[in-house]
Coordinates of C-alpha atoms and ligand atoms in Angstrom, one line a residue:
X12 CA 16.0 22.5 -27.7
X13 CA 17.5 19.5 -26.1
X14 CA 20.2 19.8 -23.4
X15 CA 23.7 19.3 -24.7
X16 CA 26.4 17.2 -22.9
X17 CA 28.5 20.2 -22.2
X18 CA 25.6 22.0 -20.6
X19 CA 24.9 19.2 -18.2
X20 CA 28.5 19.0 -17.3
X21 CA 28.2 22.5 -16.0
X22 CA 25.0 22.4 -14.0
X23 CA 21.5 21.7 -15.1
X24 CA 19.4 24.3 -13.6
X25 CA 16.1 23.2 -12.0
X26 CA 14.1 25.7 -14.0
X27 CA 14.9 23.7 -17.2
X28 CA 13.6 20.5 -15.6
X29 CA 10.4 22.2 -14.3
X30 CA 9.8 23.6 -17.8
X31 CA 9.7 20.1 -19.2
X32 CA 7.6 18.8 -16.3
X33 CA 5.2 21.7 -16.7
X34 CA 4.8 21.0 -20.5
X35 CA 4.0 17.4 -20.3
X36 CA 2.4 17.0 -16.9
X37 CA 1.4 20.4 -15.8
X38 CA 3.2 20.2 -12.4
X39 CA 4.8 23.4 -11.3
X40 CA 7.3 22.1 -8.8
X41 CA 9.5 19.1 -8.2
X42 CA 9.2 16.7 -5.2
X43 CA 12.0 15.9 -2.9
X44 CA 15.0 14.3 -4.7
X45 CA 13.5 14.4 -8.1
X46 CA 15.8 17.1 -9.3
X47 CA 18.9 15.1 -8.1
X48 CA 17.6 11.9 -9.7
X49 CA 16.8 13.6 -13.0
X50 CA 20.2 15.2 -13.0
X51 CA 21.9 11.9 -12.6
X52 CA 19.8 10.6 -15.4
X53 CA 20.6 13.4 -17.8
X54 CA 24.3 13.4 -16.9
X55 CA 24.4 9.6 -17.2
X56 CA 25.8 8.9 -13.7
X57 CA 24.7 5.5 -12.3
X58 CA 22.1 5.9 -9.4
X59 CA 20.1 4.0 -6.9
X60 CA 16.9 5.9 -6.0
X61 CA 14.8 4.9 -3.1
X62 CA 11.6 6.7 -2.6
X63 CA 8.4 5.7 -0.8
X64 CA 5.4 4.6 -3.0
X65 CA 3.8 7.7 -4.5
X66 CA 7.0 9.6 -4.2
X67 CA 7.3 10.2 -7.8
X68 CA 9.9 7.8 -9.1
X69 CA 8.6 7.6 -12.6
X70 CA 9.1 11.2 -13.4
X71 CA 12.8 10.7 -12.6
X72 CA 13.4 8.4 -15.5
X73 CA 10.8 10.0 -17.7
X74 CA 12.3 13.5 -17.8
X75 CA 16.0 12.8 -18.7
X76 CA 15.3 11.3 -22.2
X77 CA 12.8 14.0 -22.9
X78 CA 15.5 16.7 -22.0
X79 CA 18.2 15.0 -24.0
X80 CA 16.4 13.6 -27.0
X81 CA 17.5 10.0 -26.1
X82 CA 15.6 6.8 -26.2
X83 CA 16.0 5.2 -22.8
X84 CA 14.9 1.6 -21.8
X85 CA 12.8 1.0 -18.7
X86 CA 12.8 -2.5 -17.2
X87 CA 9.5 -3.2 -15.5
X88 CA 8.2 -6.5 -14.0
X89 CA 4.5 -6.5 -15.0
X90 CA 2.9 -6.0 -18.3
X91 CA -0.2 -4.4 -16.7
X92 CA 1.9 -1.8 -15.1
X93 CA 3.8 -1.1 -18.3
X94 CA 0.5 -0.6 -20.2
X95 CA -0.9 1.8 -17.7
X96 CA 2.3 3.9 -17.7
X97 CA 2.4 3.9 -21.5
X98 CA -1.2 5.0 -21.8
X99 CA -0.7 7.7 -19.2
X100 CA 2.3 9.0 -20.9
X101 CA 0.6 9.2 -24.3
X102 CA -2.3 11.1 -22.7
X103 CA 0.3 13.7 -21.8
X104 CA 1.7 13.7 -25.3
X105 CA 4.9 12.1 -24.2
X106 CA 6.2 9.5 -26.7
X107 CA 6.5 6.1 -25.0
X108 CA 6.1 2.5 -26.0
X109 CA 6.2 -1.0 -24.5
X110 CA 7.4 -4.2 -26.0
X111 CA 5.9 -7.3 -24.5
X112 CA 4.8 -10.9 -25.4
X113 CA 1.1 -10.0 -25.6
X114 CA 1.8 -8.0 -28.9
X115 CA 1.4 -9.0 -32.5
X116 CA 4.4 -9.0 -34.8
X117 CA 3.0 -6.0 -36.7
X118 CA 2.7 -4.0 -33.5
X119 CA 6.2 -4.9 -32.5
X120 CA 7.6 -4.0 -36.0
X121 CA 5.8 -0.6 -35.8
X122 CA 7.4 0.2 -32.4
X123 CA 10.8 -0.9 -33.7
X124 CA 10.4 1.5 -36.6
X125 CA 9.4 4.4 -34.3
X126 CA 12.4 3.7 -32.0
X127 CA 14.9 3.7 -34.8
X128 CA 13.4 7.0 -36.1
X129 CA 14.0 8.5 -32.6
X130 CA 10.3 9.0 -32.1
X131 CA 10.2 7.3 -28.7
X132 CA 11.7 8.6 -25.5
X133 CA 11.0 5.6 -23.3
X134 CA 10.8 2.0 -24.2
X135 CA 9.3 -0.4 -21.5
X136 CA 10.4 -4.0 -21.6
X137 CA 10.1 -7.0 -19.3
X138 CA 13.4 -8.4 -17.9
X139 CA 12.9 -11.6 -19.9
X140 CA 13.2 -9.8 -23.1
X141 CA 16.4 -7.9 -22.1
X142 CA 18.4 -11.0 -21.9
X143 CA 17.6 -12.3 -25.4
X144 CA 20.8 -11.8 -27.6
X145 CA 19.1 -10.6 -30.7
X146 CA 17.3 -8.0 -28.7
X147 CA 20.4 -6.8 -27.1
X148 CA 22.0 -6.5 -30.5
X149 CA 19.2 -4.4 -31.6
X150 CA 19.5 -2.1 -28.6
X151 CA 23.1 -1.7 -29.4
X152 CA 22.4 -0.7 -33.0
X153 CA 19.7 1.7 -31.8
X154 CA 22.4 3.2 -29.4
X155 CA 20.7 3.0 -26.1
X156 CA 22.6 5.1 -23.6
X157 CA 20.6 4.6 -20.4
X158 CA 18.6 2.0 -18.6
X159 CA 16.1 2.4 -15.7
X160 CA 15.3 -0.6 -13.6
X161 CA 12.0 -0.2 -11.9
X162 CA 11.2 -2.3 -8.8
X163 CA 14.9 -3.0 -8.5
X164 CA 14.6 -4.8 -5.2
X165 CA 13.4 -7.7 -7.2
X166 CA 17.0 -8.4 -7.9
X167 CA 17.9 -8.9 -4.2
X168 CA 17.3 -12.0 -2.1
X169 CA 17.0 -9.5 0.8
X170 CA 14.1 -7.8 -0.8
X171 CA 10.5 -9.0 -0.2
X172 CA 9.9 -9.8 -3.9
X173 CA 12.9 -11.6 -5.4
X174 CA 12.5 -12.6 -9.1
X175 CA 15.0 -14.8 -10.9
X176 CA 14.6 -13.0 -14.1
X177 CA 15.9 -9.9 -12.5
X178 CA 19.2 -11.6 -11.6
X179 CA 20.1 -11.9 -15.2
X180 CA 20.1 -8.1 -15.5
X181 CA 23.6 -8.3 -13.9
X182 CA 25.0 -8.7 -17.4
X183 CA 23.7 -5.4 -18.7
X184 CA 26.6 -3.3 -17.5
X185 CA 29.1 -5.5 -19.2
X186 CA 27.2 -5.6 -22.4
X187 CA 26.7 -1.8 -22.4
X188 CA 29.6 -0.3 -20.7
X189 CA 29.0 3.2 -22.0
X190 CA 25.3 3.3 -20.8
X191 CA 24.3 4.5 -17.4
X192 CA 22.0 2.4 -15.1
X193 CA 19.4 3.8 -12.8
X194 CA 17.8 1.6 -10.2
X195 CA 14.4 2.6 -8.6
X196 CA 12.7 1.0 -5.6
X197 CA 10.6 1.7 -2.6
X198 CA 12.1 -0.9 -0.4
X199 CA 14.0 0.6 2.5
X200 CA 16.8 -1.2 4.1
X201 CA 20.4 -0.6 3.6
X202 CA 21.2 -4.2 2.8
X203 CA 18.8 -4.3 -0.2
X204 CA 20.1 -1.0 -1.4
X205 CA 23.7 -2.1 -1.4
X206 CA 22.8 -5.5 -2.9
X207 CA 21.1 -3.7 -5.8
X208 CA 24.1 -1.7 -6.6
X209 CA 26.4 -4.7 -6.3
X210 CA 24.2 -7.0 -8.4
X211 CA 23.8 -4.4 -11.2
X212 CA 27.6 -3.7 -11.0
X213 CA 26.9 0.0 -10.8
X214 CA 29.9 2.3 -11.0
X215 CA 30.2 4.7 -8.1
X216 CA 26.4 5.1 -7.9
X217 CA 24.7 8.2 -6.6
X218 CA 22.5 6.9 -3.7
X219 CA 19.4 9.0 -3.2
X220 CA 17.2 7.9 -0.3
X221 CA 13.9 9.7 0.3
X222 CA 12.0 10.1 3.5
X223 CA 9.8 7.2 4.3
X224 CA 7.2 9.2 6.2
X225 CA 3.9 9.6 4.3
X226 CA 2.5 12.8 5.9
X227 CA -0.8 12.4 3.9
X228 CA -1.7 9.1 5.4
X229 CA -3.8 9.0 8.6
X230 CA -3.0 5.9 10.6
X231 CA -5.4 4.3 13.0
X232 CA -5.2 1.0 15.0
X233 CA -8.4 -0.2 16.3
X234 CA -9.2 -3.3 18.5
X235 CA -10.9 -5.8 16.4
X236 CA -14.0 -7.2 18.1
X237 CA -16.2 -7.7 15.1
X238 CA -14.3 -7.8 11.8
X239 CA -17.2 -7.5 9.3
X240 CA -19.0 -4.7 11.0
X241 CA -15.9 -2.7 11.7
X242 CA -14.7 -3.0 8.1
X243 CA -18.1 -1.9 6.9
X244 CA -18.0 1.1 9.2
X245 CA -14.7 2.3 7.8
X246 CA -15.8 1.5 4.2
X247 CA -18.9 3.7 4.8
X248 CA -16.7 6.6 5.8
X249 CA -15.4 6.4 2.3
X250 CA -18.5 5.9 0.3
X251 CA -17.9 6.0 -3.5
X252 CA -14.2 6.1 -2.9
X253 CA -11.5 3.6 -3.7
X254 CA -10.7 1.3 -0.8
X255 CA -8.4 -1.8 -0.4
X256 CA -9.0 -4.3 2.4
X257 CA -6.2 -6.8 3.2
X258 CA -7.0 -10.1 4.8
X259 CA -4.7 -13.0 5.7
X260 CA -6.5 -15.9 3.9
X261 CA -8.3 -16.4 0.6
X262 CA -11.5 -17.6 2.4
X263 CA -11.6 -14.4 4.4
X264 CA -11.4 -12.2 1.4
X265 CA -14.3 -14.1 -0.2
X266 CA -16.5 -13.9 2.9
X267 CA -15.8 -10.2 3.6
X268 CA -16.4 -9.2 0.0
X269 CA -19.8 -11.0 -0.1
X270 CA -20.7 -9.4 3.3
X271 CA -19.9 -5.9 1.9
X272 CA -21.8 -6.7 -1.3
X273 CA -24.9 -7.6 0.8
X274 CA -24.7 -4.2 2.4
X275 CA -24.7 -2.4 -1.0
X276 CA -20.9 -1.9 -1.4
X277 CA -19.4 -2.4 -4.9
X278 CA -16.8 -4.9 -3.7
X279 CA -14.9 -7.9 -5.1
X280 CA -12.3 -10.3 -3.8
X281 CA -8.8 -10.9 -5.2
X282 CA -6.4 -13.6 -4.4
X283 CA -3.9 -15.9 -6.0
X284 CA -6.4 -18.8 -6.1
X285 CA -8.6 -17.1 -8.7
X286 CA -8.3 -17.6 -12.5
X287 CA -5.9 -15.1 -14.1
X288 CA -8.7 -13.7 -16.3
X289 CA -10.9 -13.2 -13.3
X290 CA -8.1 -11.4 -11.5
X291 CA -7.4 -9.3 -14.5
X292 CA -11.0 -8.4 -14.9
X293 CA -11.4 -7.4 -11.2
X294 CA -8.3 -5.3 -11.4
X295 CA -9.6 -3.5 -14.6
X296 CA -13.1 -2.9 -13.1
X297 CA -11.4 -1.3 -10.1
X298 CA -9.3 0.8 -12.3
X299 CA -12.4 1.9 -14.3
X300 CA -14.1 2.9 -11.0
X301 CA -16.8 0.2 -11.5
X302 CA -15.7 -1.3 -8.2
X303 CA -15.0 0.7 -5.1
X304 CA -13.6 -1.9 -2.8
X305 CA -11.2 -4.8 -3.3
X306 CA -10.8 -7.3 -0.6
X307 CA -7.5 -9.0 -1.1
X308 CA -4.6 -11.1 0.0
X309 CA -1.1 -9.9 -0.2
X310 CA -1.3 -11.1 -3.9
X311 CA -2.9 -7.7 -4.8
X312 CA -0.8 -4.7 -5.2
X313 CA 2.1 -4.3 -7.6
X314 CA -0.1 -4.1 -10.6
X315 CA -2.4 -1.4 -9.3
X316 CA -1.8 2.0 -10.4
X317 CA -4.9 3.8 -9.2
X318 CA -3.6 6.8 -7.4
X319 CA -6.8 7.9 -5.7
X320 CA -7.1 4.9 -3.2
X321 CA -8.5 6.9 -0.2
X322 CA -8.3 4.1 2.4
X323 CA -6.4 0.8 3.1
X324 CA -7.9 -1.4 5.7
X325 CA -6.0 -4.3 7.3
X326 CA -8.7 -6.6 8.5
X327 CA -6.0 -8.4 10.4
X328 CA -2.4 -7.6 11.4
X329 CA 0.3 -8.2 8.6
X330 CA 3.4 -10.2 9.6
X331 CA 5.9 -7.4 9.3
X332 CA 6.2 -3.7 9.4
X333 CA 7.7 -3.9 5.8
X334 CA 4.5 -5.5 4.6
X335 CA 2.4 -3.0 6.4
X336 CA 4.3 -0.1 4.9
X337 CA 4.1 -1.5 1.5
X338 CA 0.4 -2.2 1.6
X339 CA -0.6 1.0 3.3
X340 CA 1.7 2.8 0.7
X341 CA -1.0 2.1 -1.9
X342 CA -3.2 4.7 -0.3
X343 CA -3.0 8.3 -1.3
X344 CA -0.4 8.1 -4.1
X345 CA -1.8 11.3 -5.5
X346 CA -0.7 13.1 -2.3
X347 CA -4.2 13.8 -1.0
X348 CA -5.3 12.6 2.4
X349 CA -6.0 8.9 2.9
X350 CA -6.8 6.7 5.8
X351 CA -5.1 3.5 6.9
X352 CA -6.9 1.4 9.5
X353 CA -5.4 -1.6 11.1
X354 CA -7.9 -3.9 12.9
X355 CA -5.8 -5.6 15.5
X356 CA -6.6 -8.6 17.6
X357 CA -4.0 -10.4 19.8
X358 CA -5.3 -13.5 18.0
X359 CA -3.4 -12.3 15.0
X360 CA 0.0 -12.7 16.5
X361 CA -0.8 -16.3 17.5
X362 CA -2.0 -17.1 14.0
X363 CA 1.2 -15.8 12.4
X364 CA 3.1 -17.6 15.0
X365 CA 1.7 -20.9 13.8
X366 CA 2.0 -20.0 10.1
X367 CA 5.7 -19.0 10.7
X368 CA 6.5 -22.3 12.5
X369 CA 4.9 -24.2 9.6
X370 CA 6.7 -22.3 6.8
X371 CA 10.0 -22.4 8.6
X372 CA 9.8 -26.2 8.6
X373 CA 10.2 -26.1 4.9
X374 CA 13.2 -23.8 4.9
X375 CA 16.9 -25.0 4.7
X376 CA 17.6 -23.3 8.0
X377 CA 14.4 -23.6 10.0
X378 CA 15.7 -22.1 13.3
X379 CA 17.3 -19.1 11.6
X380 CA 14.4 -18.4 9.3
X381 CA 11.9 -18.7 12.2
X382 CA 13.9 -16.4 14.3
X383 CA 14.1 -13.8 11.7
X384 CA 10.4 -13.9 11.0
X385 CA 9.5 -13.9 14.8
X386 CA 11.6 -10.7 15.0
X387 CA 9.7 -9.0 12.2
X388 CA 6.5 -10.1 13.7
X389 CA 7.5 -8.7 17.1
X390 CA 8.1 -5.3 15.6
X391 CA 4.7 -5.4 13.9
X392 CA 3.0 -6.3 17.2
X393 CA 4.8 -3.5 18.9
X394 CA 3.5 -1.1 16.3
X395 CA -0.1 -2.4 16.8
X396 CA -0.1 -2.3 20.5
X397 CA 2.1 0.8 21.0
X398 CA 0.8 4.2 22.2
X399 CA 3.2 6.4 20.4
X400 CA 2.8 8.4 17.3
X401 CA 2.4 5.9 14.4
X402 CA 4.3 8.2 12.0
X403 CA 7.2 8.5 14.3
X404 CA 7.3 4.8 14.9
X405 CA 7.3 3.9 11.2
X406 CA 10.0 6.5 10.4
X407 CA 12.2 5.2 13.1
X408 CA 11.7 1.7 12.1
X409 CA 13.1 2.5 8.8
X410 CA 16.1 4.2 10.4
X411 CA 14.9 7.8 10.0
X412 CA 14.5 10.5 12.6
X413 CA 10.9 11.9 12.8
X414 CA 11.4 15.5 13.7
X415 CA 8.1 16.2 15.3
X416 CA 6.3 15.2 18.6
X417 CA 2.8 15.1 17.2
X418 CA 1.9 14.3 13.6
X419 CA -1.7 15.4 13.6
X420 CA -2.5 12.4 11.4
X421 CA -2.7 9.3 13.7
X422 CA -5.1 8.1 16.2
X423 CA -2.6 8.6 19.1
X424 CA -1.7 12.2 18.2
X425 CA -5.4 13.0 17.5
X426 CA -6.2 11.9 21.1
X427 CA -8.6 9.1 19.8
X428 CA -6.9 6.5 22.2
X429 CA -6.4 6.8 25.9
X430 CA -3.3 5.3 27.5
X431 CA -3.7 2.5 30.0
X432 CA -2.0 2.5 33.4
X433 CA 0.2 -0.4 34.4
X434 CA -1.4 -2.4 37.2
X435 CA -4.8 -1.1 36.3
X436 CA -7.2 -2.7 38.9
X437 CA -9.9 -3.3 36.3
X438 CA -7.5 -5.4 34.2
X439 CA -6.4 -7.4 37.2
X440 CA -10.0 -8.1 38.3
X441 CA -11.0 -9.3 34.8
X442 CA -7.9 -11.5 34.3
X443 CA -8.6 -13.1 37.7
X444 CA -12.2 -13.9 36.8
X445 CA -11.1 -15.4 33.5
X446 CA -8.4 -17.5 35.0
X447 CA -10.5 -18.8 37.8
X448 CA -13.1 -19.8 35.3
X449 CA -10.4 -21.8 33.3
X450 CA -9.5 -23.5 36.6
X451 CA -13.2 -24.2 37.4
X452 CA -13.8 -26.0 34.0
X453 CA -10.6 -27.9 34.8
X454 CA -8.6 -26.6 31.9
X455 CA -10.4 -28.9 29.6
X456 CA -12.3 -26.3 27.5
X457 CA -11.6 -23.8 24.7
X458 CA -12.0 -20.1 24.6
X459 CA -15.5 -20.1 23.3
X460 CA -16.8 -22.3 26.1
X461 CA -15.1 -20.2 28.8
X462 CA -16.7 -17.0 27.4
X463 CA -20.1 -18.6 27.5
X464 CA -19.7 -19.6 31.2
X465 CA -18.5 -16.2 32.1
X466 CA -21.2 -14.3 30.3
X467 CA -23.8 -16.7 31.7
X468 CA -25.1 -18.4 28.5
X469 CA -28.2 -20.5 28.8
X470 CA -27.0 -22.9 26.0
X471 CA -27.8 -26.6 26.6
X472 CA -24.1 -27.5 26.3
X473 CA -23.2 -25.4 29.3
X474 CA -26.1 -26.9 31.3
X475 CA -25.1 -30.5 30.3
X476 CA -21.7 -30.0 31.8
X477 CA -23.2 -28.5 34.9
X478 CA -21.2 -25.4 34.2
X479 CA -24.2 -23.1 35.0
X480 CA -23.7 -24.2 38.6
X481 CA -20.0 -23.0 38.8
X482 CA -19.2 -19.9 40.9
X483 CA -17.8 -18.2 37.9
X484 CA -21.0 -18.7 35.9
X485 CA -22.3 -15.3 34.7
X486 CA -19.6 -13.4 36.6
X487 CA -19.0 -11.1 33.5
X488 CA -22.7 -11.1 32.4
X489 CA -22.3 -7.4 31.6
X490 CA -19.6 -7.8 29.0
X491 CA -20.5 -8.8 25.4
X492 CA -18.8 -12.1 24.2
X493 CA -16.7 -10.5 21.4
X494 CA -15.1 -8.0 23.7
X495 CA -14.5 -10.7 26.3
X496 CA -12.9 -13.0 23.7
X497 CA -10.6 -10.1 22.7
X498 CA -9.5 -9.7 26.3
X499 CA -8.8 -13.4 26.7
X500 CA -6.7 -13.4 23.5
X501 CA -4.7 -10.7 25.1
X502 CA -4.0 -12.7 28.2
X503 CA -2.8 -15.6 25.9
X504 CA -0.8 -13.1 23.9
X505 CA 0.9 -11.7 27.0
X506 CA 1.7 -15.3 28.2
X507 CA -0.6 -15.1 31.1
X508 CA -2.6 -18.0 29.9
X509 CA -1.7 -20.9 27.6
X510 CA -3.7 -22.0 24.5
X511 CA -2.9 -25.5 23.2
X512 CA -1.9 -25.9 19.6
X513 CA -4.5 -28.7 18.8
X514 CA -7.3 -28.5 16.3
X515 CA -9.7 -27.6 19.1
X516 CA -7.3 -25.4 21.3
X517 CA -7.8 -25.6 25.0
X518 CA -7.0 -22.9 27.6
X519 CA -4.5 -24.0 30.3
X520 CA -3.1 -22.2 33.3
X521 CA 0.7 -21.7 33.6
X522 CA 3.0 -20.2 36.2
X523 CA 2.2 -16.6 35.2
X524 CA -1.5 -17.4 35.5
X525 CA -1.0 -18.4 39.1
X526 CA 0.9 -15.2 39.9
X527 CA -2.0 -13.2 38.5
X528 CA -4.4 -15.2 40.6
X529 CA -2.3 -14.5 43.6
X530 CA -2.3 -10.8 42.8
X531 CA 1.5 -10.7 42.7
X532 CA 1.9 -9.8 39.1
X533 CA 0.9 -6.4 37.8
X534 CA -0.6 -6.4 34.4
X535 CA -2.0 -4.2 31.8
X536 CA -4.7 -4.9 29.3
X537 CA -6.0 -2.6 26.6
X538 CA -9.7 -2.2 26.8
X539 CA -11.6 -1.8 23.6
X540 CA -12.7 1.8 23.7
X541 CA -15.5 3.7 22.2
X542 CA -13.7 5.8 19.6
X543 CA -14.5 9.0 18.1
X544 CA -12.9 9.4 14.7
X545 CA -11.7 13.0 14.6
X546 CA -11.3 15.2 11.6
X547 CA -7.8 16.1 10.7
X548 CA -6.3 19.4 9.6
X549 CA -5.0 17.8 6.5
X550 CA -8.3 16.6 5.3
X551 CA -9.9 20.0 5.9
X552 CA -7.1 21.7 4.0
X553 CA -7.3 19.3 1.0
X554 CA -11.0 20.1 0.6
X555 CA -10.7 23.7 1.4
X556 CA -12.7 25.7 -1.1
X557 CA -13.6 22.7 -3.2
X558 CA -17.2 22.6 -4.5
X559 CA -18.0 19.1 -3.7
X560 CA -21.0 18.9 -6.0
X561 CA -18.9 20.1 -8.9
X562 CA -16.1 17.6 -8.0
X563 CA -18.5 14.7 -8.3
X564 CA -19.8 16.0 -11.7
X565 CA -16.2 16.4 -12.8
X566 CA -15.5 12.7 -11.7
X567 CA -18.4 11.5 -13.7
X568 CA -17.2 13.3 -16.8
X569 CA -13.8 11.8 -16.3
X570 CA -15.3 8.3 -16.1
X571 CA -17.2 9.0 -19.4
X572 CA -14.1 10.2 -21.2
X573 CA -12.1 7.4 -20.0
X574 CA -14.6 4.8 -21.1
X575 CA -14.7 6.5 -24.6
X576 CA -10.9 6.5 -24.9
X577 CA -10.5 3.0 -23.4
X578 CA -8.1 4.1 -20.6
X579 CA -8.6 4.1 -16.8
X580 CA -10.0 7.4 -15.4
X581 CA -6.9 8.3 -13.4
X582 CA -5.0 8.5 -16.7
X583 CA -7.3 11.4 -17.9
X584 CA -6.8 13.6 -14.7
X585 CA -6.1 12.5 -11.2
X586 CA -8.1 13.7 -8.1
X587 CA -5.7 16.5 -7.4
X588 CA -6.4 18.1 -10.7
X589 CA -10.2 17.6 -10.2
X590 CA -10.3 19.1 -6.8
X591 CA -8.2 22.0 -7.9
X592 CA -10.6 22.5 -10.9
X593 CA -13.6 22.3 -8.5
X594 CA -11.9 24.9 -6.4
X595 CA -10.8 27.4 -9.1
X596 CA -13.9 26.8 -11.2
X597 CA -12.2 28.2 -14.4
X598 CA -14.5 29.8 -16.9
X599 CA -11.9 30.2 -19.7
X600 CA -9.2 28.0 -21.4
X601 CA -6.6 30.3 -19.9
X602 CA -8.1 29.6 -16.4
X603 CA -8.1 25.9 -17.1
X604 CA -4.3 26.1 -17.9
X605 CA -3.8 27.2 -14.3
X606 CA -5.3 24.0 -12.8
X607 CA -2.8 21.7 -11.2
X608 CA -1.6 18.8 -13.4
X609 CA -2.9 20.1 -16.8
X610 CA -0.1 20.0 -19.5
X611 CA -0.4 21.2 -23.1
X612 CA -1.7 17.9 -24.6
X613 CA -4.3 17.3 -21.9
X614 CA -5.5 20.9 -22.1
X615 CA -6.0 20.5 -25.8
X616 CA -7.7 17.0 -25.5
X617 CA -9.9 17.5 -22.5
X618 CA -9.9 21.2 -21.6
X619 CA -12.9 22.2 -23.6
X620 CA -15.3 19.5 -22.3
X621 CA -14.3 20.1 -18.7
X622 CA -14.6 23.8 -19.2
X623 CA -18.2 23.4 -20.7
X624 CA -19.1 21.4 -17.5
X625 CA -17.7 24.0 -15.2
X626 CA -19.5 26.8 -17.0
X627 CA -22.8 24.9 -17.0
X628 CA -22.4 24.2 -13.2
X629 CA -21.6 27.8 -12.4
X630 CA -24.5 29.0 -14.6
X631 CA -26.9 26.9 -12.7
X632 CA -25.6 27.6 -9.3
X633 CA -25.3 31.4 -9.6
Ligands
ADP727 P1 6.0 6.0 -7.4 O1 6.4 5.3 -8.7 O2 7.2 6.6 -6.7 O3 5.2 5.2 -6.5 P2 4.7 7.8 -9.2 O4 5.8 8.0 -10.0 O5 3.6 6.9 -9.6 O6 5.1 7.3 -7.8 O7 4.0 9.2 -8.7 C1 2.9 9.3 -7.8 C2 2.0 10.4 -8.3 O8 2.6 11.6 -8.1 C3 1.7 10.3 -9.8 O9 0.3 10.6 -10.0 C4 2.5 11.4 -10.4 O10 2.0 12.0 -11.6 C5 2.6 12.4 -9.3 N1 3.8 13.4 -9.3 C6 5.0 13.0 -9.5 N2 5.9 14.1 -9.5 C7 5.1 15.1 -9.1 C8 5.4 16.5 -9.0 N3 6.6 17.0 -9.0 N4 4.3 17.3 -8.7 C9 3.1 16.8 -8.6 N5 2.7 15.5 -8.8 C10 3.7 14.6 -9.1
ZN728 ZN1 1.1 10.8 15.4

C-alpha cells in the first residue's frame, strides 16, 4: 500500500496524497503548495518551505512518511509544541512519538522499541538531542532517511528568533548524506531563506514560498485614546472566544488583565517575568478553554497551538511589521474569520524610539543597529497611520503583489475610516491653540499640564501657577482630555513640537512649531473618529447556515471529551468541523463522515457521542 521509489520517480498524483489526508485528517483538498512540499518529501529532494502561520506546514512533513512507510525525524524547538502535535496526531490514528528530556527511561525505551519495529512514522526531537553522538548512531541504525526542521529560521542570525542549538544542525547533512532535509518556516525574507539553505547545507533545494496574505484576517487600526476601555470593547465583541492581547511591558499586561477580570472576562497575563510553572499553567488553561483572554508580552506565542483564536489585539504598536505579522498570525489558524485590532497612539513610536536607543547602546555597532531598528519602526508606523488597504500593504511589505484593490476585510476597504485632507483647517486651528499654550506656559510644563490648561481644569495646581488667567485657558474646553493628549502626541510625532527626554518630559517649541504658528506650514492630523464596525462578507459566509445554539452545545461536548481524555479541545475537533457539523446536522454515522475534518479514527472515537447530541438537539427543536 505504500508508494514505491519508482512510482515517485514518475509522478505522484495528487489523488494519492488526498487519500492519505482524507483517511487521517478528513480533509478533502490540499492547501496551496502542500502537494509540492509533500512530493519533495516523498521523493527525498531537499526543500525549504515558507508558508504563513496557519498555512498548513505540518501536513507537509506528516504525509510523506505515511505514504512511504518511513520513520522521519522532526526537529522542533519546544517540548510543549511537540506534545500537542503528538497528541493531535494520535487522535487521528497517526503513529507519532516524541523523545524529550521530560520523559522517564521506561517511556524512552518503549518509544525506541516502537521506532525500531517501524511502528512510528514521525519522531519529534529537540535540537539538543540531535547532536548527541549516541543518539545519532542510533538513528543511523534505525535507517532514518528524512529530516524535517520546523521553525527553521531559528538557525539564522537574520531571523527574529535565533537559537544556538539550531546552529549545530549544520552537521546533519554530513552525517546523513543519503537523507533528505526539509526546512519549514513562516519567516518571510529572502535573506533568511537563503541563510537556512546555506546553514543546513541543502543540496539544490526546492524553494516553496507561499503567499503571505491571510485573507481570513480582518485588520483594523484604531486611535487609542483609552486603552482599557477600548480593549474591553473589542474583547466583548468576542465573548466566549479566544483572544490574545499584546502589550509592550510586563506591568501593562498585569494591569490590563486585572481590569478585564474586574469586568467579568476570564483573562490572565503572561510574560517572561512569571515563574515557568505559572506560565505553563496559564498556557494550559487557555488551551483547555478555561481562559478566554491572554494578555501578554511578545514572550507568548510559539508554544501556542490553539487554532481558534478569533482575535488578536495590539494594545500598543509593535516595533516592526515582522512582529505584527507574526503576532497577528496567531489568529484564525483554522482558516475561519478572525479580527486583528491595532490600538495606535503616536506616543508608541516615541516609546520605541527611546527603547531602541537604549538597546542599541548595548550592541557592538550601535549606529548600524539603531538605524536598522529605526527603519523597521518607520515601516510599522507607516502601516499604522496609512490609509491604504491593510492586506495590500502587508503583502507588499513582504515583497508580494496583492492582486486586488479592495480586500473587503480591513477597516479602510470597509469604509470605517475617512481620509483626511492635507491642510485641513480644523487641524491647523487645533495645532495653533496647542502651540500657543505651550508658549504661554513658557515651555516649562509637560503634556498633562498643557492639556489641563487648554481644557480649563479647575485644579489647584493650575490656579497656583496663575494659568487659569492665561488667554489659552479653556480654549479647548469642548474636547475631552484623552483625545486632546492624542492630538498633541501626534504633533510631537510629526516633529511639529518637541518633547524632552527627561523623567518628566517638557513640551518645547521648535522651528517647525513657529511655521505652524505663522500659518506657513500645511499640516494634517488624524482625528479620532466615531467608528462603526461593519460586518464583513467573510464572517457572514463562515456562519452561513450554522445553527449557533447547536454549535455552542457541540463546543461544550468537545470540552467534556477533551477533559476526559486529557487533551486540549482543539485536538478533538477544530472549529471548522464543529461549525460544519452545526450546519449539516448529520443524523447518521454516514452523514457524520461527510463533516469536514473527520477522519476514520475520529469518526470511530467521537462520532457516536456527537451524533447523539445532534439527534437530541434536532429532536427538541423540530
Ligand atoms: P502552520 O504550522 O503552517 O502554522 P498548521 O500545520 O498548524 O499550520 O495548520 C493549520 C491548521 O490548518 C491545522 O488545524 C491543520 O489541521 C489545518 N489544515 C492543514 N492542511 C489542511 C487542508 N489541506 N485542509 C484543511 N485544513 C488543513
Ligand atoms: Zn483592505
